[in-house]
XYZ file of C-alpha atoms in Angstrom:
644
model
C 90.947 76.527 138.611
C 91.405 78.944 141.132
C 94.597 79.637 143.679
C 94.199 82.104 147.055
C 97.305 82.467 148.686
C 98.372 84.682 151.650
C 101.588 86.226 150.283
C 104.165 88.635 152.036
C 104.097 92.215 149.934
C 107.920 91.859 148.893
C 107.204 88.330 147.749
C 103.719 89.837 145.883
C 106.074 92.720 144.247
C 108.349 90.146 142.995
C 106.265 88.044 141.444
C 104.062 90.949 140.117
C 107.320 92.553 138.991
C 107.803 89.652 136.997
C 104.936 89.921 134.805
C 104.763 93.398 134.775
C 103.036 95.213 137.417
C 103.792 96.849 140.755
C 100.993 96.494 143.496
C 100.183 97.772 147.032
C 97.464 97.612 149.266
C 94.235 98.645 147.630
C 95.957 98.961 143.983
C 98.231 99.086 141.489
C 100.698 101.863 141.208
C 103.419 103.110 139.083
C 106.848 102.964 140.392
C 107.188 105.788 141.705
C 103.949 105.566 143.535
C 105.190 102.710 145.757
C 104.808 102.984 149.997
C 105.047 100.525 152.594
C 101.696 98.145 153.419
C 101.144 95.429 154.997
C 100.095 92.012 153.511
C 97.848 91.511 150.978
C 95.823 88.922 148.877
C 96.787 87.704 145.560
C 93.991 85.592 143.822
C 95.297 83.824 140.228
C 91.982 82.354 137.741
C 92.228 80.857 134.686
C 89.802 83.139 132.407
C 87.685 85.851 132.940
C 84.709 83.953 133.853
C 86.818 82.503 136.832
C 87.102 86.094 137.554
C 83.197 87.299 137.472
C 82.328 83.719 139.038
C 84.653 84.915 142.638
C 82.156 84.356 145.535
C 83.876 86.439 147.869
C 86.809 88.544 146.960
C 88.088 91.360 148.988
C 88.136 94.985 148.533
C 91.885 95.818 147.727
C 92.241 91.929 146.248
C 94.866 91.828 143.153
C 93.625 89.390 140.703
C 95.656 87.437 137.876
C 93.762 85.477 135.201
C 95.593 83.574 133.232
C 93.664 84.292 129.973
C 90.604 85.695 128.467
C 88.600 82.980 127.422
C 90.670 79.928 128.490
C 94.266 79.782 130.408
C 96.795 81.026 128.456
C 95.325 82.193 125.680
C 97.112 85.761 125.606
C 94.202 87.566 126.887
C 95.502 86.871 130.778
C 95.693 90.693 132.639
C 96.402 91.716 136.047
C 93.168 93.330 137.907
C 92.288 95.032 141.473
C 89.027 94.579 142.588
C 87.193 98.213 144.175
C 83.870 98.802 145.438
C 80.815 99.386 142.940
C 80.239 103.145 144.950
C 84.541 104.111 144.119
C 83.812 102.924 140.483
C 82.939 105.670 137.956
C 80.272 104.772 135.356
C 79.437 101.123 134.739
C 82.198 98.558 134.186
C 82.075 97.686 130.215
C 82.504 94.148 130.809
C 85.218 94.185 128.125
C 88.032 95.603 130.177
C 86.310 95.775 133.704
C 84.267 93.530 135.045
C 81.376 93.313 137.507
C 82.399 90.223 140.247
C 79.194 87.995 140.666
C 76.843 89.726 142.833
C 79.303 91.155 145.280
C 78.618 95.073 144.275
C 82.582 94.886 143.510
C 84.257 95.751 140.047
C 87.276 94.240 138.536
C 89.984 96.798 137.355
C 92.776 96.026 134.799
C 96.001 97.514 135.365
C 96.886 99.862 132.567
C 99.993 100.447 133.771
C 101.753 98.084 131.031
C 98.951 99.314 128.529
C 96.165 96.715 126.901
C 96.772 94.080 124.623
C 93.751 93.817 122.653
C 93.257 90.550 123.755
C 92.933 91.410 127.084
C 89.401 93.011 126.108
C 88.200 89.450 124.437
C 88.832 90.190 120.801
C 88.565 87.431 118.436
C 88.949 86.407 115.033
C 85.879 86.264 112.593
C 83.758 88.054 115.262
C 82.694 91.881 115.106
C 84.808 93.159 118.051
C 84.184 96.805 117.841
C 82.556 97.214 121.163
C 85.736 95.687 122.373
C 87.887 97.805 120.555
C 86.181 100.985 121.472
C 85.978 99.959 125.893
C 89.554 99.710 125.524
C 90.335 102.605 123.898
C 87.690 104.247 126.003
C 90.892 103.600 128.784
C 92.977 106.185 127.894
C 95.599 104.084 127.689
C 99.051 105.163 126.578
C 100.364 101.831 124.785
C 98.303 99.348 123.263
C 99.236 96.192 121.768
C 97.710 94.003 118.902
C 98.961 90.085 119.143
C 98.024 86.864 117.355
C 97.169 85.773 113.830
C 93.901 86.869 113.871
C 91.589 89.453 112.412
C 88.726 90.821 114.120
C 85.935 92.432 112.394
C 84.866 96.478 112.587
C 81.578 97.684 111.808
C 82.834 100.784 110.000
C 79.396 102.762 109.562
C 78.378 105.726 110.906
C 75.749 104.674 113.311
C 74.128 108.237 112.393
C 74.270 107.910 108.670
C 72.907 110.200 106.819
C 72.729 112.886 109.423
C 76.775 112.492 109.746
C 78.508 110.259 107.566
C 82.127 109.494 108.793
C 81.879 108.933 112.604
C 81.962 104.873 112.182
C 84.874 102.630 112.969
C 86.991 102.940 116.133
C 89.363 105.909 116.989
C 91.705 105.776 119.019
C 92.978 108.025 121.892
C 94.912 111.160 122.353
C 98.564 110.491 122.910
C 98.691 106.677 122.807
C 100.986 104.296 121.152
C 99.931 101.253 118.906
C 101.691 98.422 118.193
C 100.726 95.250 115.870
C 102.973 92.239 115.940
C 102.834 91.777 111.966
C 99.973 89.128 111.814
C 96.977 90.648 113.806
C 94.701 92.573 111.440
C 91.627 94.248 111.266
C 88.253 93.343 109.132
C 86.024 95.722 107.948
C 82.454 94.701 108.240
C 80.892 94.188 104.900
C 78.746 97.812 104.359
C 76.226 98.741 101.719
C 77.096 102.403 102.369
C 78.580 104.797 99.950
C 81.145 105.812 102.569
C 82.704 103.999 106.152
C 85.560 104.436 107.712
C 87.517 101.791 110.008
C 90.540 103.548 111.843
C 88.873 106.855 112.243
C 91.494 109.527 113.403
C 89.215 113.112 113.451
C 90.648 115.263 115.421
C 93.139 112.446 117.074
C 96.820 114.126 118.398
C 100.147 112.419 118.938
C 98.468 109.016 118.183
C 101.565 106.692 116.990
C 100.502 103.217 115.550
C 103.430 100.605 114.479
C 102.528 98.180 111.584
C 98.717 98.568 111.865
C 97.062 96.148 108.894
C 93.534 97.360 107.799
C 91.471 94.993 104.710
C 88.178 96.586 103.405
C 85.101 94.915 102.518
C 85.660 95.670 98.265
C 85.284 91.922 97.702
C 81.797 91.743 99.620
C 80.629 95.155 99.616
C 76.841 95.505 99.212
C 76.269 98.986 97.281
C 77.083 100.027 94.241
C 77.307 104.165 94.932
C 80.420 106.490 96.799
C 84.071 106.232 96.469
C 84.786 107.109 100.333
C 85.196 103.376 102.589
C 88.381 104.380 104.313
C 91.179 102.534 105.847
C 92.973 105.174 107.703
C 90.925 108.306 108.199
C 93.314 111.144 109.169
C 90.849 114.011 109.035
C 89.127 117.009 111.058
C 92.321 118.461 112.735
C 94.225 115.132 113.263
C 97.318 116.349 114.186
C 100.641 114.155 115.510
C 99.724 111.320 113.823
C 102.650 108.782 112.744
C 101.677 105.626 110.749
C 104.672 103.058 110.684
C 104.876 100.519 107.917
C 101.079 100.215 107.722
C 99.424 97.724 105.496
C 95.652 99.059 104.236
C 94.096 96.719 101.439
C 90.611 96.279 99.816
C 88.712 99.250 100.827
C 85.807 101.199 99.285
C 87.566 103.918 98.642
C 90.980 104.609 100.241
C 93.356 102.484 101.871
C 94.535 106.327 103.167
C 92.848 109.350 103.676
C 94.309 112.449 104.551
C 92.364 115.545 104.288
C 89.053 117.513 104.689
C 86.513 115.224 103.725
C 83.283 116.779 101.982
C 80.682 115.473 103.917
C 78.133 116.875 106.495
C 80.213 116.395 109.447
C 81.009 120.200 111.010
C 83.779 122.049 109.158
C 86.924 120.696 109.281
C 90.082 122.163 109.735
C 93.525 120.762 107.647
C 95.353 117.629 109.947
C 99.033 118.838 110.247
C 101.768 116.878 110.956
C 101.018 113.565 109.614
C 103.347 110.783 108.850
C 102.848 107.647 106.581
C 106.315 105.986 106.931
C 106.889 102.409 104.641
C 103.357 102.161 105.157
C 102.010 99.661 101.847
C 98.175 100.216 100.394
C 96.889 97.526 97.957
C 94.858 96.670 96.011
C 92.111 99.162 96.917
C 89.023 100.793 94.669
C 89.694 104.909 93.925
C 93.118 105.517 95.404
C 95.725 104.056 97.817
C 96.472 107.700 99.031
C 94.832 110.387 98.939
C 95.684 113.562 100.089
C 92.851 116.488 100.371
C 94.335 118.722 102.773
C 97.721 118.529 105.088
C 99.765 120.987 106.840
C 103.316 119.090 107.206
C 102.459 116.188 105.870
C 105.509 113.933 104.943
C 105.040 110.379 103.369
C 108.145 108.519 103.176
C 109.031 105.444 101.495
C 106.207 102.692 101.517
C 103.953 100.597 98.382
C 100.896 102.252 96.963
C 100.013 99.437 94.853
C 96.846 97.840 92.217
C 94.727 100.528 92.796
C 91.694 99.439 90.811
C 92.623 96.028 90.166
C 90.008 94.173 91.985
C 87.125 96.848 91.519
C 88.052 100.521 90.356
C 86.592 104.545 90.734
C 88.017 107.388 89.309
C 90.722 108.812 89.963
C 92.078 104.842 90.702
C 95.810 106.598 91.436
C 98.283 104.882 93.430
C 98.230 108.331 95.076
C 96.020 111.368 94.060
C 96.745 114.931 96.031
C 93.527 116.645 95.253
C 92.191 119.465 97.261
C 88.405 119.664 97.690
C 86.929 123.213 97.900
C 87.141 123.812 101.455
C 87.827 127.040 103.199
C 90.639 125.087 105.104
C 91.875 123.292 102.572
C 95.574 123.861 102.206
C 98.419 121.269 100.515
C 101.857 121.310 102.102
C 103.359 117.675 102.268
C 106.706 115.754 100.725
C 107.435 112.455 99.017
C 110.181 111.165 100.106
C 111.541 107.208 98.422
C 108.174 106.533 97.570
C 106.998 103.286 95.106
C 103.373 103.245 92.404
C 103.501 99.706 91.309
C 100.195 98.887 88.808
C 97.685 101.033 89.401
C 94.607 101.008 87.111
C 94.995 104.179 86.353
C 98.457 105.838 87.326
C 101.006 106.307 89.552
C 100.790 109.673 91.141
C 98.514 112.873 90.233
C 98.378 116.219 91.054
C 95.171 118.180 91.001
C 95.008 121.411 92.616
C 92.411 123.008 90.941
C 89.857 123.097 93.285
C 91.987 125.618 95.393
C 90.623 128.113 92.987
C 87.188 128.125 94.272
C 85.988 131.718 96.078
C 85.666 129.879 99.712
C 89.356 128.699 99.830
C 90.771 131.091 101.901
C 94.361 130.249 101.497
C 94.636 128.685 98.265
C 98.135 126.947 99.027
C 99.590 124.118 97.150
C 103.387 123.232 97.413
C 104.465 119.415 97.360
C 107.930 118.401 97.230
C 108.759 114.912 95.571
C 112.360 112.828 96.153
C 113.483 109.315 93.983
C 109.437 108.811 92.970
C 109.583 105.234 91.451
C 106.672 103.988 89.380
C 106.541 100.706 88.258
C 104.081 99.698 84.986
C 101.260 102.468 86.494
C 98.167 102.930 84.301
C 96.784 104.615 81.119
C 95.667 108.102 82.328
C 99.642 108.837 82.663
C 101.566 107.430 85.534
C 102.572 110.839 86.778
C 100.008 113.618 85.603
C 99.537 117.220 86.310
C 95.881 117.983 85.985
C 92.917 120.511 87.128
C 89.612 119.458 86.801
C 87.043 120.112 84.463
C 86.842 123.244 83.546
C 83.589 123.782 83.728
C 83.021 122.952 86.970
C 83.897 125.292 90.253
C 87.279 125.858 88.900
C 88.146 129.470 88.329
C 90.828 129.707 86.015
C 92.071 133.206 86.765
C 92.324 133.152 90.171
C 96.100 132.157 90.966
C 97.467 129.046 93.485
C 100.383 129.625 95.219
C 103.187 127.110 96.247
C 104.817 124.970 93.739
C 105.289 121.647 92.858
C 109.165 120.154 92.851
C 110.630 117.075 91.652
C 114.088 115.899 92.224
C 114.717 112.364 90.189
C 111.353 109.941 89.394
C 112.046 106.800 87.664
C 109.054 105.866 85.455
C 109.497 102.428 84.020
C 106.888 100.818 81.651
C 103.980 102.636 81.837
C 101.020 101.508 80.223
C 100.505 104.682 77.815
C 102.418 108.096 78.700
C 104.322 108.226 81.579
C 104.354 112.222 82.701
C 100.949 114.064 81.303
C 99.870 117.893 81.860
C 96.239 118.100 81.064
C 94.000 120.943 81.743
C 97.461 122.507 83.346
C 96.089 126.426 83.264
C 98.200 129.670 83.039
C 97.482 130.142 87.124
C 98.572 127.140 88.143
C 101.515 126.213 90.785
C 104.632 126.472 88.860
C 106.043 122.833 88.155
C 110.018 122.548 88.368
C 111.147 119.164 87.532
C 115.044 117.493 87.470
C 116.121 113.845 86.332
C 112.699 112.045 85.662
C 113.559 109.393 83.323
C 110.766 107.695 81.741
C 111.350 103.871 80.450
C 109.856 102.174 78.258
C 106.133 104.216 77.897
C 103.401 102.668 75.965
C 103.603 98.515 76.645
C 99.832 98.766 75.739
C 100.840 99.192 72.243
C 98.469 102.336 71.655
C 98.849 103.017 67.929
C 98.353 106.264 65.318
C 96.414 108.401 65.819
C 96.706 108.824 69.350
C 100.142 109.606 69.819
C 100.007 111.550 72.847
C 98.884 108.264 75.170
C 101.941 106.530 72.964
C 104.787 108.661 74.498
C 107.156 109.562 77.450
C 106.462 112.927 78.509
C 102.345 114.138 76.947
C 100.798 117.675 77.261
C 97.330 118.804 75.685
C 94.999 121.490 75.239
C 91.606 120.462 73.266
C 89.345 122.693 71.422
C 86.931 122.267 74.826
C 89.755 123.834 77.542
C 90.114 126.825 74.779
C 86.333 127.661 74.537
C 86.582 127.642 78.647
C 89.146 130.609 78.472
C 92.479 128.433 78.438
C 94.981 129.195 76.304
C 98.085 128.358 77.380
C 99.664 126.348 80.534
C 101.405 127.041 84.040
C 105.563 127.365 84.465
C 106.994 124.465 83.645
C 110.554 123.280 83.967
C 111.984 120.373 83.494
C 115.809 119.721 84.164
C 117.155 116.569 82.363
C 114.168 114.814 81.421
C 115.073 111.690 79.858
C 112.653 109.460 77.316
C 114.263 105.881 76.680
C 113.014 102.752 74.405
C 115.076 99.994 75.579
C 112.802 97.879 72.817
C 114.213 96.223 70.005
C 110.789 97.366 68.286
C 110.127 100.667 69.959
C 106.353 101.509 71.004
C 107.223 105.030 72.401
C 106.008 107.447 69.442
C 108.366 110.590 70.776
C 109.445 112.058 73.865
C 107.249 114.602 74.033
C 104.034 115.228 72.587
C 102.900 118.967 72.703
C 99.487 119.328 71.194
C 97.349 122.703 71.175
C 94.467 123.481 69.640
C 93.278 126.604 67.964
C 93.486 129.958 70.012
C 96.010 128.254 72.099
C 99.859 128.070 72.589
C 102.489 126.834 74.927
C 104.350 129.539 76.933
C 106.116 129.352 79.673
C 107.713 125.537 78.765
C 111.359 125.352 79.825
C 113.285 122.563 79.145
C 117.059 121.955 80.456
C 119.536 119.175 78.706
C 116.964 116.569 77.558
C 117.448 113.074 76.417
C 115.910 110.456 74.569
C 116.471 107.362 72.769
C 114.768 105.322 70.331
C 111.456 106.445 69.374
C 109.376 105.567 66.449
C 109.617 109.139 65.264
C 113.137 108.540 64.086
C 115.243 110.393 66.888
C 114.546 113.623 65.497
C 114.927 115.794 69.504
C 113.082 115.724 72.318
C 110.186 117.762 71.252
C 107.390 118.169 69.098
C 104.855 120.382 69.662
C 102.575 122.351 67.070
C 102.216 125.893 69.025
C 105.295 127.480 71.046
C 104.875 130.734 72.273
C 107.752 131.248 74.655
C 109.126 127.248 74.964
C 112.554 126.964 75.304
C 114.832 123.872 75.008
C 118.524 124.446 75.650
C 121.704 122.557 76.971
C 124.393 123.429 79.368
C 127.196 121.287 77.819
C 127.160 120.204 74.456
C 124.393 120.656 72.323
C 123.304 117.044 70.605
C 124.461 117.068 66.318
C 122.581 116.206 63.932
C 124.426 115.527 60.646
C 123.257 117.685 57.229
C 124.244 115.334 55.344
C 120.755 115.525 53.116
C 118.217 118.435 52.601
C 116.552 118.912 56.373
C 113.148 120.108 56.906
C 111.897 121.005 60.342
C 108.302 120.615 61.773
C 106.704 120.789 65.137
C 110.030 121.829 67.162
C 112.250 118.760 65.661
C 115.975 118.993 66.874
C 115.173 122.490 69.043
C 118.451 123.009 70.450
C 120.330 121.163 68.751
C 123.279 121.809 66.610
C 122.677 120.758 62.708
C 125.938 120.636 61.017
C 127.738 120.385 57.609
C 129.891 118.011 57.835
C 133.333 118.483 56.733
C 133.301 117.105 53.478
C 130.498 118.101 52.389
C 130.469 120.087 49.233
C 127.364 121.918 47.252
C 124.502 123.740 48.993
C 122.315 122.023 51.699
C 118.562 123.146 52.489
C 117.357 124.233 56.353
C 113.951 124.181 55.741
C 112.719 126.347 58.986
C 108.877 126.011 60.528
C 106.647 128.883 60.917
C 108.294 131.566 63.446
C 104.571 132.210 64.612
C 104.118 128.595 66.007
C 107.737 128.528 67.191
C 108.130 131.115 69.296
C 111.186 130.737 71.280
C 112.899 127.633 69.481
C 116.369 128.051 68.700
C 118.605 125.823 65.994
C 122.215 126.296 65.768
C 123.182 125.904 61.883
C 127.490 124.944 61.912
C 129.099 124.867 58.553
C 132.077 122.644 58.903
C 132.434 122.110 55.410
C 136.241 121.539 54.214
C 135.266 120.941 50.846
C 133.212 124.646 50.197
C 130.162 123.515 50.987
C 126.902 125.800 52.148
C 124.237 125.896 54.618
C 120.967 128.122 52.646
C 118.760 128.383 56.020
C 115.461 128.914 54.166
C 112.464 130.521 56.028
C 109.190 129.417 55.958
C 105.898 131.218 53.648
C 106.610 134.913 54.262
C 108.668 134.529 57.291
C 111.777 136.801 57.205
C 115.191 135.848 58.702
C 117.250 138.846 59.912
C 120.653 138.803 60.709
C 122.625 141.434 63.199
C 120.088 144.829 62.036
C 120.623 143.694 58.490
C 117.410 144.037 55.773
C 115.297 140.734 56.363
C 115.103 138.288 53.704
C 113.736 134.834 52.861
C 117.220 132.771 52.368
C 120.530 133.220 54.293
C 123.824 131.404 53.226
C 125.963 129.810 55.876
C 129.884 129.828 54.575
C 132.457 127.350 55.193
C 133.302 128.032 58.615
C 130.768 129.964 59.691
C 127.769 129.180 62.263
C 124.546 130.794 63.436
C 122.184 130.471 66.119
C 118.523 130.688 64.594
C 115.318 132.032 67.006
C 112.455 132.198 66.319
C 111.674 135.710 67.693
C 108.023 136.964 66.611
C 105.476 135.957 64.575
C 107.080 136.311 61.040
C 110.228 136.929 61.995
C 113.915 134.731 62.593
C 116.349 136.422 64.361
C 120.217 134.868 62.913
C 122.861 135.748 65.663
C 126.345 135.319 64.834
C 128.146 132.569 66.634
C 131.914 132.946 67.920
């Protein structure tokens, strides 16, 4: 059905006003483009065919369809028709049209932006032609309406050559905004990499609830880790992602980085923003984060990583630098939710930052109220460099640092913080309030107590033949490690494990906590080589009770106070551990005895205790009344200051 009516212009800017355009004669201008004319023709179709079907339309002629494919089906747009020789290029016949055999082109208005569909996208149908003519607009707002989901053929049409130049990108300094239902397909791909909302090089691109699904459920290969969701890569810079959904991919429901492929060398993306933005349910990570100058991801889901069909690392959200000469890690966590990945929660691994080509080797990340919720069995926040023996070289030193202020860790399913592989030169790690609940609801059992406990750091015999022998800075400022099981499955609090040649130094470890463990309470610690650990507290120091002979192993009650109570009477043993695999543990031995009672603080083998310059021997009394703070200082020796 067509209508051709002879209008007055202010009548025509009325009703164009009304649905959202401004027109004069021979176009369609902004409002502040607007000059006196004299009549002109408004034509009003039904659909788009209406349109291309117009026998005679005029040069100048504003044209209103109704819809895309039938009257009001949301595609309707407002167009001007121009000659063929004033039209640049070919019309797509997506967004512009070619009008019968006139020689005449339809125009759309961009003035309001495009609704996507305005260019004819459907559901169930590969649309990315359509996708890519509008964007090919330059428009600065585009809208995405409808329950529907549209597919995208995510490969590279150059594969192998290039690898990640599929999908559909959008354009410089545009705005996108999805209504909450319309969402985006991926085409099923047998390649080991894709990518569906590619952002290379992209600036001040905005999008507004975008909702990506993958192709893991029909995928055709078997190889790669890399089908993307969002691909925020090659100098992407300005790019805001608002409560995003990206679920089912290959790879990544989010990639932010410097991928290692054989497009040309990237350079870091800067300035990118994942706000409440949810990934589910996808195969290697929901996140991850390769490279980012001012990155910031706040709030938002990453979520079942794994579940479905899992890769390594499987993280909720894994920042892990490649070994690019621009790659470079500078981004903060801000409110942000793991929920049941395969494999964990969060995981740092900036080891590859080491490699000779980095030329900046850079990694600080800065991590508010982290909340993971029954993460995996790797550990569901871990501190890790790669293998060893690949390009990692462990004496070359990152800088930046790596800061935590409160992470809630509830019911992981082994440990829920792990260092492994955490080398002497690695970003210093300072840590406050993360409270782990409830680790180990797998039920791991002996011998493998460190998957079975809250906080988990290792060095095997295969990191010490590679030249490591001991770990990065490490603080941590009240950690708390809490069973709220009537049968407890967490085996300690922490688990500190070295093996031969090798020692923790550089451990620090400020007012800790912890509550029912298998290991019967004994402290927060146990660990088997200290070289320079410290555990201390700011207020009181926790008791423990001599109210039996007490024998200390692997760094039991370090800090704490161990006292006689007062009516205790006779001679109690303090059975000390080896100064030379304690270095840096200090007890504090009260005598509160009433009833004349001693403390004999007993060192251990040949181990001498020495007290303020005194001769050192193998036994020291503690009197009624009297208290001393034991450290162990050297290898052999037990330093006994006097407490006032």
């Amino acid at each position: 059905m067509m209508e051709d009516k002879k209008i007055s212009r202010r009548t025509l800017l009325g009703t164009a006003g009304a649905a959202g355009a401004l027109l004069v004669a021979g176009g369609l201008l902004l409002h502040n483009n607007v000059h006196a004319a004299g009549e002109v023709q408004l034509i009003a179709v039904d659909d788009i065919a209406a349109l291309k079907a117009l026998a005679q339309p005029e040069e100048g002629q504003i044209v209103l369809t109704r819809g895309y494919y039938a009257a009001n089906d949301g595609g309707g747009a407002w167009y001007r028709i121009v000659a063929s020789t004033s039209y640049t290029g070919t019309p797509d016949g997506y967004v512009d049209h070619t009008v019968g055999a006139t020689g005449k082109v339809a125009v759309m208005d961009l003035s309001n932006g495009i609704d996507m569909l305005q260019a004819g996208v459907q559901s169930g149908v590969d649309c990315t032609a359509r996708v890519r003519a509008a964007y090919a607009k330059n428009a600065r707002l585009y809208t995405y309406t409808g329950d529907m989901a549209p597919i995208i053929d995510c490969d590279d049409p150059n594969y192998p050559t290039t690898r990640n130049n599929g999908g559909i990108r959008p354009p410089n300094h545009s705005e996108h905004v999805f209504d909450g239902r319309f969402r985006f397909q991926a085409k099923t791909s047998s390649l080991d990499r894709y990518t569906l909302f590619n952002l290379q090089a992209c600036e001040r691109v905005t999008m507004r609830r975008p909702w990506v699904i993958g192709d893991i459920e029909t995928h055709q290969g078997t190889t790669g880790e890399w089908g993307y969701g969002f691909y925020m890569a090659g100098g992407a810079q300005h790019v805001t992602l608002v409560e995003g959904k990206a679920e089912k991919f290959w790879g990544d429901g989010y990639f932010i980085g410097v991928a290692e492929d054989k497009n040309t060398m990237q350079t870091a993306p800067e300035h990118i923003t994942l706000e409440n933005c949810i990934a589910d349910s996808n195969r290697r990570q929901g996140l991850s984060i390769t490279a980012v100058k001012h990155g910031r991801i706040i709030g938002g889901e990453y979520r079942n990583t794994g579940k479905i069909a899992s890769t390594p690392p499987s993280y909720g959200i894994d920042i892990e630098p490649d070994n690019h000469a621009s790659a470079y890690i500078d981004v903060a966590l801000t409110d942000v939710v793991t929920r049941g990945n395969s494999r964990g929660g969060i995981q740092f691994v900036p080891g590859y930052l080491s490699a000779a080509n980095v030329v900046n080797p850079f990694y600080n990340v800065y991590v508010s109220n982290y909340h993971s919720v029954e993460d995996g069995n790797v550990g569901a926040m871990r501190f890790a460099y790669p293998d060893l023996s690949s390009s990692i070289n462990i004496n070359r030193k990152l800088f930046g640092s790596i800061v935590i202020e409160k992470a809630t860790i509830e019911r992981p399913v082994t440990k829920g913080v792990d260092w492994s592989r955490w080398i002497r030169n690695a970003p210093e790690v300072i840590a406050s309030d993360v409270t782990v609940l409830d680790p180990n609801t797998a039920g791991i059992a002996a011998p493998t107590n460190h998957a079975r406990c809250a906080f988990s750091l290792e060095i095997v015999a295969d990191n010490v033949s590679k030249g490591m022998q001991t770990i990065g800075i490490v603080t941590l400022i009240r950690p708390r490690a809490i069973d709220t099981r009537a049968t407890p499955k967490m085996m300690a609090p922490f688990w500190i494990q070295t093996a031969p040649g090798s020692s923790i130094q550089r451990l620090r470890v400020l007012d800790p906590a912890s509550e029912n463990d298998l290991d019967g309470n004994k402290g927060f610690l146990r660990i088997n080589a200290a070289d320079g650990v410290t555990v201390g507290y700011v207020g009181d120091r926790p008791v423990q009770l001599l109210d039996q002979p007490l024998t200390i192993t692997d760094g039991m009650w370090a800090g704490y106070e161990l006292r006689l109570p007062a009516a205790a009477s006779g001679i109690v043993e303090v059975q000390l551990p080896p100064a030379a695999v304690s270095l840096g543990l200090t007890y504090t031995i009260v005598n509160a005895s009433q009833a004349g009672g001693q403390v004999r603080i007993k060192a251990n083998g040949a181990d001498q205790l020495k007290r303020n310059g005194a001769a050192g021997s193998a036994a020291q009394i503690v009197d009624a009344q009297e208290a001393y703070t034991v450290k162990a200082h050297m290898p052999g020796l037990w330093l006994l200051l006097d407490q006032i």
